[in-house]
Every structure is written in C-alpha cells, then in structure tokens.
Amino acid sequence: MAEYAEAGEVDQIADSTEAHIIRTARSDAAYALTMSQRPEVSRAELCSLIEKLAGAVKDVASVAELRGERLNAPVARALEEALREALRQR
C-alpha cells in the first residue's frame, strides 16, 4: 500500500509541476503578445521574448511527452483497467 501512496505523491508532484509549466507558458505568451503591440519595444527586447517563448514551447512539449509516458506506464494501464472493470460491475 505504501508504494501506491508514493506513486500517488509522485503523480501529484508531476501534475503540479506540469500545471505550473503550462501556466507560465500562457503568461509568457500573453506578455509577448502585449509587448509586440508596443512600438517602443526594441528589436533586442523582441528577440529576448522570442527566446523565452521558444523555451516555454520546449517545456510544454516535454510536459506532453512525459504525461504520455506516465499515462501509458504499465501501472497506469493496470489501474485504468481495474477501474473500468469495477465500473462495468455496477
């Protein structure tokens, strides 16, 4: 039972980290869009924003890949199947 608790804690940490990365990327995108509309923003500042956005896109892509790996893990699949079976019995 302890291993399930640990796995659950790891999943919670992963979910929290993923949510933070996605929120940050959305915030960075909104900021970049706002700054791109301001004529006083320099080319250097825009280039810096592009670099930051590229990093955010890479982070979000990593979240998607890792989430896919977690959701397709044998333990996750076994739990999913057990839940489906339990629901079928009702």
PDB file of C-alpha atoms in Angstrom:
ATOM      1  CA  MET A   1       0.000   0.000   0.000  1.00  0.00           C
ATOM      2  CA  ALA A   2       2.904   2.354   0.723  1.00  0.00           C
ATOM      3  CA  GLU A   3       4.100   2.054  -2.859  1.00  0.00           C
ATOM      4  CA  TYR A   4       0.682   3.249  -4.081  1.00  0.00           C
ATOM      5  CA  ALA A   5       0.877   6.238  -1.732  1.00  0.00           C
ATOM      6  CA  GLU A   6       4.345   7.058  -3.035  1.00  0.00           C
ATOM      7  CA  ALA A   7       3.201   6.699  -6.637  1.00  0.00           C
ATOM      8  CA  GLY A   8       0.237   8.958  -5.875  1.00  0.00           C
ATOM      9  CA  GLU A   9       2.515  11.550  -4.310  1.00  0.00           C
ATOM     10  CA  VAL A  10       4.807  11.446  -7.328  1.00  0.00           C
ATOM     11  CA  ASP A  11       1.802  11.873  -9.624  1.00  0.00           C
ATOM     12  CA  GLN A  12       0.619  14.866  -7.583  1.00  0.00           C
ATOM     13  CA  ILE A  13       4.045  16.474  -7.799  1.00  0.00           C
ATOM     14  CA  ALA A  14       4.196  15.798 -11.536  1.00  0.00           C
ATOM     15  CA  ASP A  15       0.689  17.196 -12.064  1.00  0.00           C
ATOM     16  CA  SER A  16       1.532  20.306 -10.056  1.00  0.00           C
ATOM     17  CA  THR A  17       4.786  20.836 -11.947  1.00  0.00           C
ATOM     18  CA  GLU A  18       3.072  20.331 -15.303  1.00  0.00           C
ATOM     19  CA  ALA A  19       0.315  22.800 -14.396  1.00  0.00           C
ATOM     20  CA  HIS A  20       2.920  25.374 -13.339  1.00  0.00           C
ATOM     21  CA  ILE A  21       4.846  24.985 -16.609  1.00  0.00           C
ATOM     22  CA  ILE A  22       1.662  25.403 -18.659  1.00  0.00           C
ATOM     23  CA  ARG A  23       0.526  28.467 -16.653  1.00  0.00           C
ATOM     24  CA  THR A  24       3.947  30.041 -17.072  1.00  0.00           C
ATOM     25  CA  ALA A  25       3.924  29.408 -20.828  1.00  0.00           C
ATOM     26  CA  ARG A  26       0.478  31.000 -21.144  1.00  0.00           C
ATOM     27  CA  SER A  27       1.621  34.000 -19.136  1.00  0.00           C
ATOM     28  CA  ASP A  28       4.773  34.359 -21.241  1.00  0.00           C
ATOM     29  CA  ALA A  29       2.706  34.174 -24.434  1.00  0.00           C
ATOM     30  CA  ALA A  30       0.270  36.853 -23.217  1.00  0.00           C
ATOM     31  CA  TYR A  31       3.158  39.109 -22.203  1.00  0.00           C
ATOM     32  CA  ALA A  32       4.913  38.643 -25.547  1.00  0.00           C
ATOM     33  CA  LEU A  33       1.728  39.469 -27.458  1.00  0.00           C
ATOM     34  CA  THR A  34       1.237  42.620 -25.406  1.00  0.00           C
ATOM     35  CA  MET A  35       4.837  43.708 -25.908  1.00  0.00           C
ATOM     36  CA  SER A  36       4.713  43.018 -29.645  1.00  0.00           C
ATOM     37  CA  GLN A  37       1.958  45.645 -29.963  1.00  0.00           C
ATOM     38  CA  ARG A  38       4.027  48.376 -28.329  1.00  0.00           C
ATOM     39  CA  PRO A  39       6.011  50.461 -30.843  1.00  0.00           C
ATOM     40  CA  GLU A  40       8.646  51.452 -28.259  1.00  0.00           C
ATOM     41  CA  VAL A  41       9.779  47.839 -27.755  1.00  0.00           C
ATOM     42  CA  SER A  42      13.208  47.321 -29.293  1.00  0.00           C
ATOM     43  CA  ARG A  43      14.285  44.554 -31.608  1.00  0.00           C
ATOM     44  CA  ALA A  44      16.572  43.232 -28.863  1.00  0.00           C
ATOM     45  CA  GLU A  45      13.628  43.030 -26.450  1.00  0.00           C
ATOM     46  CA  LEU A  46      11.530  41.211 -29.053  1.00  0.00           C
ATOM     47  CA  CYS A  47      14.375  38.764 -29.693  1.00  0.00           C
ATOM     48  CA  SER A  48      14.598  38.126 -25.958  1.00  0.00           C
ATOM     49  CA  LEU A  49      10.848  37.456 -25.841  1.00  0.00           C
ATOM     50  CA  ILE A  50      11.143  35.014 -28.740  1.00  0.00           C
ATOM     51  CA  GLU A  51      13.906  33.142 -26.916  1.00  0.00           C
ATOM     52  CA  LYS A  52      11.750  32.962 -23.783  1.00  0.00           C
ATOM     53  CA  LEU A  53       8.747  31.729 -25.788  1.00  0.00           C
ATOM     54  CA  ALA A  54      10.862  29.095 -27.528  1.00  0.00           C
ATOM     55  CA  GLY A  55      11.920  27.818 -24.095  1.00  0.00           C
ATOM     56  CA  ALA A  56       8.297  27.760 -22.941  1.00  0.00           C
ATOM     57  CA  VAL A  57       7.255  25.785 -26.040  1.00  0.00           C
ATOM     58  CA  LYS A  58      10.015  23.246 -25.381  1.00  0.00           C
ATOM     59  CA  ASP A  59       8.885  22.936 -21.750  1.00  0.00           C
ATOM     60  CA  VAL A  60       5.245  22.397 -22.732  1.00  0.00           C
ATOM     61  CA  ALA A  61       6.295  19.801 -25.332  1.00  0.00           C
ATOM     62  CA  SER A  62       8.263  17.986 -22.613  1.00  0.00           C
ATOM     63  CA  VAL A  63       5.201  18.054 -20.357  1.00  0.00           C
ATOM     64  CA  ALA A  64       3.138  16.458 -23.122  1.00  0.00           C
ATOM     65  CA  GLU A  65       5.752  13.761 -23.728  1.00  0.00           C
ATOM     66  CA  LEU A  66       6.197  12.972 -20.031  1.00  0.00           C
ATOM     67  CA  ARG A  67       2.449  12.943 -19.420  1.00  0.00           C
ATOM     68  CA  GLY A  68       2.054  10.492 -22.279  1.00  0.00           C
ATOM     69  CA  GLU A  69       4.736   8.267 -20.784  1.00  0.00           C
ATOM     70  CA  ARG A  70       3.108   8.403 -17.346  1.00  0.00           C
ATOM     71  CA  LEU A  71      -0.349   7.674 -18.708  1.00  0.00           C
ATOM     72  CA  ASN A  72       0.929   4.759 -20.790  1.00  0.00           C
ATOM     73  CA  ALA A  73       3.004   3.206 -17.993  1.00  0.00           C
ATOM     74  CA  PRO A  74       2.071  -0.406 -17.109  1.00  0.00           C
ATOM     75  CA  VAL A  75       0.936   0.612 -13.612  1.00  0.00           C
ATOM     76  CA  ALA A  76      -1.331   3.334 -15.030  1.00  0.00           C
ATOM     77  CA  ARG A  77      -2.785   0.927 -17.583  1.00  0.00           C
ATOM     78  CA  ALA A  78      -3.431  -1.720 -14.901  1.00  0.00           C
ATOM     79  CA  LEU A  79      -5.157   0.855 -12.689  1.00  0.00           C
ATOM     80  CA  GLU A  80      -7.225   2.098 -15.619  1.00  0.00           C
ATOM     81  CA  GLU A  81      -8.311  -1.454 -16.467  1.00  0.00           C
ATOM     82  CA  ALA A  82      -9.190  -2.189 -12.829  1.00  0.00           C
ATOM     83  CA  LEU A  83     -11.311   0.973 -12.676  1.00  0.00           C
ATOM     84  CA  ARG A  84     -13.060   0.129 -15.929  1.00  0.00           C
ATOM     85  CA  GLU A  85     -13.805  -3.388 -14.645  1.00  0.00           C
ATOM     86  CA  ALA A  86     -15.157  -2.034 -11.364  1.00  0.00           C
ATOM     87  CA  LEU A  87     -17.442   0.349 -13.243  1.00  0.00           C
ATOM     88  CA  ARG A  88     -18.706  -2.459 -15.516  1.00  0.00           C
ATOM     89  CA  GLN A  89     -19.775  -4.451 -12.457  1.00  0.00           C
ATOM     90  CA  ARG A  90     -22.160  -1.716 -11.285  1.00  0.00           C
TER      91      ARG A  90
END
